[in-house]
Amino acid sequence: LKELIIHITKLFPECSFTFNCTALFSSKSNIANFNEFKIEVDRGQIEQVFINLFKNAIEAMEKLPEKSIKIVCYNDDKWLHLSVLDKGTGITNLDNLFVPF
């Protein structure tokens, strides 16, 4: 998973990326380690998901002099949770929220 995400971040040299694998929502969560997680997904589709998330985050930060995205992960007993955090303005057009690509 980490290798895939790092590969995709290289498509966005105008932005800095940081990774933080700690408990974000629950102090009882185990700390996730990117290096230990392997996922079974369609590589092309999951790449498109991350590309779209990063592209949208960067567009939301267009007026900021420095663009940065923080990727936070943690795991509970069953799931790996990933959050993509930016300091952008948020969603400007809610009508397009669920429009593919």
mmCIF file of N, CA and C in Angstrom, residues 4-96:
data_model
loop_
_atom_site.group_PDB
_atom_site.id
_atom_site.type_symbol
_atom_site.label_atom_id
_atom_site.label_comp_id
_atom_site.label_asym_id
_atom_site.label_seq_id
_atom_site.Cartn_x
_atom_site.Cartn_y
_atom_site.Cartn_z
ATOM 1 N N LEU A 4 2.429 1.915 -3.393
ATOM 2 C CA LEU A 4 1.447 2.436 -4.342
ATOM 3 C C LEU A 4 1.207 3.926 -4.115
ATOM 4 N N ILE A 5 1.007 4.323 -2.864
ATOM 5 C CA ILE A 5 0.723 5.726 -2.565
ATOM 6 C C ILE A 5 1.931 6.603 -2.882
ATOM 7 N N ILE A 6 3.114 6.160 -2.530
ATOM 8 C CA ILE A 6 4.317 6.945 -2.830
ATOM 9 C C ILE A 6 4.481 7.105 -4.337
ATOM 10 N N HIS A 7 4.203 6.054 -5.079
ATOM 11 C CA HIS A 7 4.272 6.121 -6.552
ATOM 12 C C HIS A 7 3.335 7.216 -7.081
ATOM 13 N N ILE A 8 2.136 7.279 -6.548
ATOM 14 C CA ILE A 8 1.155 8.257 -7.025
ATOM 15 C C ILE A 8 1.524 9.673 -6.595
ATOM 16 N N THR A 9 2.100 9.843 -5.405
ATOM 17 C CA THR A 9 2.468 11.195 -4.956
ATOM 18 C C THR A 9 3.487 11.835 -5.883
ATOM 19 N N LYS A 10 4.274 11.033 -6.567
ATOM 20 C CA LYS A 10 5.280 11.572 -7.491
ATOM 21 C C LYS A 10 4.642 12.264 -8.690
ATOM 22 N N LEU A 11 3.355 12.027 -8.925
ATOM 23 C CA LEU A 11 2.641 12.696 -10.013
ATOM 24 C C LEU A 11 2.309 14.147 -9.668
ATOM 25 N N PHE A 12 2.509 14.521 -8.414
ATOM 26 C CA PHE A 12 2.126 15.847 -7.926
ATOM 27 C C PHE A 12 3.313 16.541 -7.256
ATOM 28 N N PRO A 13 4.313 16.924 -8.036
ATOM 29 C CA PRO A 13 5.522 17.525 -7.451
ATOM 30 C C PRO A 13 5.282 18.895 -6.807
ATOM 31 N N GLU A 14 4.170 19.540 -7.128
ATOM 32 C CA GLU A 14 3.876 20.854 -6.560
ATOM 33 C C GLU A 14 3.365 20.776 -5.130
ATOM 34 N N CYS A 15 3.216 19.563 -4.625
ATOM 35 C CA CYS A 15 2.640 19.360 -3.300
ATOM 36 C C CYS A 15 3.573 18.502 -2.454
ATOM 37 N N SER A 16 3.641 18.816 -1.169
ATOM 38 C CA SER A 16 4.400 17.948 -0.259
ATOM 39 C C SER A 16 3.428 16.987 0.416
ATOM 40 N N PHE A 17 3.894 15.786 0.647
ATOM 41 C CA PHE A 17 3.079 14.749 1.265
ATOM 42 C C PHE A 17 3.765 14.263 2.532
ATOM 43 N N THR A 18 2.984 14.043 3.577
ATOM 44 C CA THR A 18 3.509 13.438 4.794
ATOM 45 C C THR A 18 2.624 12.247 5.149
ATOM 46 N N PHE A 19 3.232 11.283 5.809
ATOM 47 C CA PHE A 19 2.529 10.083 6.235
ATOM 48 C C PHE A 19 2.593 10.020 7.751
ATOM 49 N N ASN A 20 1.458 9.749 8.363
ATOM 50 C CA ASN A 20 1.402 9.640 9.815
ATOM 51 C C ASN A 20 0.556 8.428 10.160
ATOM 52 N N CYS A 21 1.190 7.406 10.634
ATOM 53 C CA CYS A 21 0.475 6.185 11.011
ATOM 54 C C CYS A 21 0.299 6.145 12.519
ATOM 55 N N THR A 22 -0.727 6.811 12.987
ATOM 56 C CA THR A 22 -1.062 6.819 14.407
ATOM 57 C C THR A 22 -2.563 6.681 14.550
ATOM 58 N N ALA A 23 -3.010 6.532 15.756
ATOM 59 C CA ALA A 23 -4.454 6.473 16.000
ATOM 60 C C ALA A 23 -5.032 7.871 15.824
ATOM 61 N N LEU A 24 -5.953 8.024 14.897
ATOM 62 C CA LEU A 24 -6.537 9.332 14.619
ATOM 63 C C LEU A 24 -7.868 9.524 15.348
ATOM 64 N N PHE A 25 -8.723 8.525 15.311
ATOM 65 C CA PHE A 25 -10.061 8.685 15.854
ATOM 66 C C PHE A 25 -10.277 7.991 17.189
ATOM 67 N N SER A 26 -9.415 7.067 17.529
ATOM 68 C CA SER A 26 -9.625 6.320 18.764
ATOM 69 C C SER A 26 -8.287 6.048 19.439
ATOM 70 N N SER A 27 -8.202 6.390 20.696
ATOM 71 C CA SER A 27 -6.948 6.143 21.417
ATOM 72 C C SER A 27 -6.735 4.653 21.663
ATOM 73 N N LYS A 28 -7.752 3.838 21.444
ATOM 74 C CA LYS A 28 -7.638 2.400 21.647
ATOM 75 C C LYS A 28 -7.155 1.665 20.395
ATOM 76 N N SER A 29 -7.043 2.371 19.272
ATOM 77 C CA SER A 29 -6.637 1.731 18.020
ATOM 78 C C SER A 29 -5.169 1.348 18.052
ATOM 79 N N ASN A 30 -4.847 0.292 17.364
ATOM 80 C CA ASN A 30 -3.450 -0.078 17.176
ATOM 81 C C ASN A 30 -2.823 0.857 16.164
ATOM 82 N N ILE A 31 -1.539 1.059 16.284
ATOM 83 C CA ILE A 31 -0.845 1.894 15.311
ATOM 84 C C ILE A 31 -0.627 1.087 14.045
ATOM 85 N N ALA A 32 -1.049 1.637 12.924
ATOM 86 C CA ALA A 32 -0.890 0.954 11.644
ATOM 87 C C ALA A 32 0.500 1.226 11.081
ATOM 88 N N ASN A 33 1.058 0.261 10.453
ATOM 89 C CA ASN A 33 2.355 0.408 9.794
ATOM 90 C C ASN A 33 2.157 0.173 8.311
ATOM 91 N N PHE A 34 2.356 1.212 7.512
ATOM 92 C CA PHE A 34 2.163 1.097 6.067
ATOM 93 C C PHE A 34 2.929 -0.083 5.480
ATOM 94 N N ASN A 35 4.115 -0.325 5.971
ATOM 95 C CA ASN A 35 4.948 -1.382 5.395
ATOM 96 C C ASN A 35 4.364 -2.773 5.596
ATOM 97 N N GLU A 36 3.475 -2.939 6.551
ATOM 98 C CA GLU A 36 2.916 -4.256 6.855
ATOM 99 C C GLU A 36 1.629 -4.555 6.104
ATOM 100 N N PHE A 37 1.039 -3.573 5.463
ATOM 101 C CA PHE A 37 -0.265 -3.775 4.858
ATOM 102 C C PHE A 37 -0.181 -4.017 3.365
ATOM 103 N N LYS A 38 -0.819 -5.096 2.949
ATOM 104 C CA LYS A 38 -0.985 -5.421 1.546
ATOM 105 C C LYS A 38 -2.489 -5.473 1.313
ATOM 106 N N ILE A 39 -2.905 -4.969 0.170
ATOM 107 C CA ILE A 39 -4.331 -4.952 -0.126
ATOM 108 C C ILE A 39 -4.590 -5.692 -1.431
ATOM 109 N N GLU A 40 -5.756 -6.278 -1.535
ATOM 110 C CA GLU A 40 -6.177 -6.946 -2.758
ATOM 111 C C GLU A 40 -7.261 -6.099 -3.392
ATOM 112 N N VAL A 41 -6.865 -5.331 -4.403
ATOM 113 C CA VAL A 41 -7.790 -4.445 -5.106
ATOM 114 C C VAL A 41 -7.373 -4.390 -6.570
ATOM 115 N N ASP A 42 -8.237 -3.831 -7.381
ATOM 116 C CA ASP A 42 -7.879 -3.557 -8.760
ATOM 117 C C ASP A 42 -6.921 -2.366 -8.740
ATOM 118 N N ARG A 43 -5.681 -2.583 -9.128
ATOM 119 C CA ARG A 43 -4.658 -1.543 -9.019
ATOM 120 C C ARG A 43 -5.056 -0.275 -9.784
ATOM 121 N N GLY A 44 -5.567 -0.428 -10.975
ATOM 122 C CA GLY A 44 -5.951 0.731 -11.773
ATOM 123 C C GLY A 44 -7.038 1.554 -11.107
ATOM 124 N N GLN A 45 -8.008 0.885 -10.516
ATOM 125 C CA GLN A 45 -9.102 1.615 -9.876
ATOM 126 C C GLN A 45 -8.651 2.309 -8.595
ATOM 127 N N ILE A 46 -7.846 1.647 -7.784
ATOM 128 C CA ILE A 46 -7.401 2.283 -6.539
ATOM 129 C C ILE A 46 -6.429 3.424 -6.835
ATOM 130 N N GLU A 47 -5.618 3.281 -7.891
ATOM 131 C CA GLU A 47 -4.759 4.392 -8.307
ATOM 132 C C GLU A 47 -5.614 5.585 -8.690
ATOM 133 N N GLN A 48 -6.699 5.345 -9.435
ATOM 134 C CA GLN A 48 -7.583 6.442 -9.851
ATOM 135 C C GLN A 48 -8.217 7.113 -8.643
ATOM 136 N N VAL A 49 -8.567 6.338 -7.621
ATOM 137 C CA VAL A 49 -9.134 6.913 -6.397
ATOM 138 C C VAL A 49 -8.140 7.881 -5.760
ATOM 139 N N PHE A 50 -6.895 7.422 -5.578
ATOM 140 C CA PHE A 50 -5.889 8.289 -4.947
ATOM 141 C C PHE A 50 -5.551 9.488 -5.832
ATOM 142 N N ILE A 51 -5.450 9.296 -7.128
ATOM 143 C CA ILE A 51 -5.183 10.419 -8.038
ATOM 144 C C ILE A 51 -6.280 11.463 -7.905
ATOM 145 N N ASN A 52 -7.535 11.029 -7.905
ATOM 146 C CA ASN A 52 -8.650 11.973 -7.782
ATOM 147 C C ASN A 52 -8.641 12.681 -6.427
ATOM 148 N N LEU A 53 -8.374 11.940 -5.356
ATOM 149 C CA LEU A 53 -8.316 12.567 -4.026
ATOM 150 C C LEU A 53 -7.220 13.625 -3.962
ATOM 151 N N PHE A 54 -6.036 13.279 -4.452
ATOM 152 C CA PHE A 54 -4.916 14.220 -4.403
ATOM 153 C C PHE A 54 -5.169 15.416 -5.318
ATOM 154 N N LYS A 55 -5.701 15.161 -6.506
ATOM 155 C CA LYS A 55 -5.997 16.250 -7.448
ATOM 156 C C LYS A 55 -7.024 17.208 -6.848
ATOM 157 N N ASN A 56 -8.084 16.671 -6.267
ATOM 158 C CA ASN A 56 -9.113 17.516 -5.648
ATOM 159 C C ASN A 56 -8.543 18.311 -4.481
ATOM 160 N N ALA A 57 -7.693 17.679 -3.678
ATOM 161 C CA ALA A 57 -7.088 18.378 -2.539
ATOM 162 C C ALA A 57 -6.212 19.533 -3.020
ATOM 163 N N ILE A 58 -5.424 19.285 -4.045
ATOM 164 C CA ILE A 58 -4.538 20.328 -4.577
ATOM 165 C C ILE A 58 -5.350 21.464 -5.185
ATOM 166 N N GLU A 59 -6.423 21.136 -5.896
ATOM 167 C CA GLU A 59 -7.289 22.177 -6.453
ATOM 168 C C GLU A 59 -7.927 23.011 -5.344
ATOM 169 N N ALA A 60 -8.284 22.377 -4.228
ATOM 170 C CA ALA A 60 -8.886 23.111 -3.113
ATOM 171 C C ALA A 60 -7.880 24.032 -2.430
ATOM 172 N N MET A 61 -6.588 23.785 -2.651
ATOM 173 C CA MET A 61 -5.541 24.611 -2.041
ATOM 174 C C MET A 61 -4.906 25.563 -3.058
ATOM 175 N N GLU A 62 -5.560 25.779 -4.186
ATOM 176 C CA GLU A 62 -4.948 26.550 -5.266
ATOM 177 C C GLU A 62 -4.485 27.940 -4.851
ATOM 178 N N LYS A 63 -5.130 28.559 -3.895
ATOM 179 C CA LYS A 63 -4.750 29.907 -3.467
ATOM 180 C C LYS A 63 -3.697 29.921 -2.367
ATOM 181 N N LEU A 64 -3.332 28.760 -1.869
ATOM 182 C CA LEU A 64 -2.317 28.689 -0.818
ATOM 183 C C LEU A 64 -0.924 28.673 -1.437
ATOM 184 N N PRO A 65 0.026 29.361 -0.835
ATOM 185 C CA PRO A 65 1.378 29.385 -1.396
ATOM 186 C C PRO A 65 2.086 28.030 -1.294
ATOM 187 N N GLU A 66 1.784 27.277 -0.255
ATOM 188 C CA GLU A 66 2.385 25.952 -0.080
ATOM 189 C C GLU A 66 1.271 24.932 0.038
ATOM 190 N N LYS A 67 1.363 23.910 -0.786
ATOM 191 C CA LYS A 67 0.357 22.866 -0.782
ATOM 192 C C LYS A 67 0.922 21.631 -0.096
ATOM 193 N N SER A 68 0.159 21.093 0.854
ATOM 194 C CA SER A 68 0.608 19.893 1.550
ATOM 195 C C SER A 68 -0.588 18.992 1.836
ATOM 196 N N ILE A 69 -0.341 17.714 1.721
ATOM 197 C CA ILE A 69 -1.354 16.709 2.006
ATOM 198 C C ILE A 69 -0.777 15.756 3.042
ATOM 199 N N LYS A 70 -1.585 15.476 4.027
ATOM 200 C CA LYS A 70 -1.180 14.543 5.077
ATOM 201 C C LYS A 70 -2.027 13.278 4.928
ATOM 202 N N ILE A 71 -1.357 12.138 4.886
ATOM 203 C CA ILE A 71 -2.035 10.856 4.806
ATOM 204 C C ILE A 71 -1.890 10.192 6.168
ATOM 205 N N VAL A 72 -3.012 9.947 6.808
ATOM 206 C CA VAL A 72 -3.031 9.391 8.152
ATOM 207 C C VAL A 72 -3.655 8.002 8.085
ATOM 208 N N CYS A 73 -3.043 7.066 8.770
ATOM 209 C CA CYS A 73 -3.619 5.726 8.803
ATOM 210 C C CYS A 73 -3.621 5.187 10.225
ATOM 211 N N TYR A 74 -4.572 4.331 10.473
ATOM 212 C CA TYR A 74 -4.610 3.560 11.706
ATOM 213 C C TYR A 74 -5.418 2.300 11.431
ATOM 214 N N ASN A 75 -5.279 1.327 12.275
ATOM 215 C CA ASN A 75 -6.090 0.124 12.123
ATOM 216 C C ASN A 75 -6.791 -0.200 13.425
ATOM 217 N N ASP A 76 -7.966 -0.798 13.276
ATOM 218 C CA ASP A 76 -8.649 -1.327 14.440
ATOM 219 C C ASP A 76 -8.592 -2.849 14.314
ATOM 220 N N ASP A 77 -9.455 -3.535 14.978
ATOM 221 C CA ASP A 77 -9.396 -4.998 14.946
ATOM 222 C C ASP A 77 -9.714 -5.582 13.575
ATOM 223 N N LYS A 78 -10.366 -4.811 12.720
ATOM 224 C CA LYS A 78 -10.856 -5.362 11.463
ATOM 225 C C LYS A 78 -10.407 -4.596 10.226
ATOM 226 N N TRP A 79 -10.192 -3.309 10.316
ATOM 227 C CA TRP A 79 -10.004 -2.466 9.141
ATOM 228 C C TRP A 79 -8.756 -1.593 9.239
ATOM 229 N N LEU A 80 -8.235 -1.257 8.080
ATOM 230 C CA LEU A 80 -7.216 -0.219 7.958
ATOM 231 C C LEU A 80 -7.944 1.041 7.510
ATOM 232 N N HIS A 81 -7.741 2.126 8.203
ATOM 233 C CA HIS A 81 -8.400 3.389 7.884
ATOM 234 C C HIS A 81 -7.362 4.363 7.343
ATOM 235 N N LEU A 82 -7.673 5.004 6.238
ATOM 236 C CA LEU A 82 -6.804 6.021 5.648
ATOM 237 C C LEU A 82 -7.572 7.327 5.549
ATOM 238 N N SER A 83 -6.933 8.403 5.920
ATOM 239 C CA SER A 83 -7.512 9.731 5.754
ATOM 240 C C SER A 83 -6.555 10.568 4.928
ATOM 241 N N VAL A 84 -7.112 11.343 4.014
ATOM 242 C CA VAL A 84 -6.331 12.273 3.202
ATOM 243 C C VAL A 84 -6.751 13.662 3.642
ATOM 244 N N LEU A 85 -5.808 14.382 4.263
ATOM 245 C CA LEU A 85 -6.109 15.681 4.859
ATOM 246 C C LEU A 85 -5.378 16.795 4.135
ATOM 247 N N ASP A 86 -6.102 17.882 3.871
ATOM 248 C CA ASP A 86 -5.483 19.052 3.261
ATOM 249 C C ASP A 86 -6.018 20.296 3.951
ATOM 250 N N LYS A 87 -5.496 21.456 3.601
ATOM 251 C CA LYS A 87 -5.928 22.716 4.205
ATOM 252 C C LYS A 87 -6.664 23.567 3.184
ATOM 253 N N GLY A 88 -7.336 22.904 2.264
ATOM 254 C CA GLY A 88 -8.054 23.601 1.197
ATOM 255 C C GLY A 88 -9.364 24.190 1.662
ATOM 256 N N THR A 89 -10.068 24.774 0.712
ATOM 257 C CA THR A 89 -11.308 25.493 0.983
ATOM 258 C C THR A 89 -12.512 24.581 1.128
ATOM 259 N N GLY A 90 -12.379 23.317 0.812
ATOM 260 C CA GLY A 90 -13.511 22.392 0.898
ATOM 261 C C GLY A 90 -14.197 22.248 -0.438
ATOM 262 N N ILE A 91 -15.294 21.555 -0.439
ATOM 263 C CA ILE A 91 -16.033 21.275 -1.675
ATOM 264 C C ILE A 91 -16.847 22.505 -2.051
ATOM 265 N N THR A 92 -16.603 23.017 -3.240
ATOM 266 C CA THR A 92 -17.320 24.225 -3.678
ATOM 267 C C THR A 92 -18.600 23.897 -4.421
ATOM 268 N N ASN A 93 -18.659 22.737 -5.085
ATOM 269 C CA ASN A 93 -19.843 22.377 -5.856
ATOM 270 C C ASN A 93 -20.335 21.004 -5.401
ATOM 271 N N LEU A 94 -21.282 20.988 -4.504
ATOM 272 C CA LEU A 94 -21.791 19.730 -3.965
ATOM 273 C C LEU A 94 -22.541 18.903 -5.005
ATOM 274 N N ASP A 95 -22.999 19.543 -6.095
ATOM 275 C CA ASP A 95 -23.706 18.808 -7.144
ATOM 276 C C ASP A 95 -22.808 17.779 -7.813
ATOM 277 N N ASN A 96 -21.510 18.021 -7.827
ATOM 278 C CA ASN A 96 -20.565 17.112 -8.475
ATOM 279 C C ASN A 96 -19.939 16.107 -7.513
#
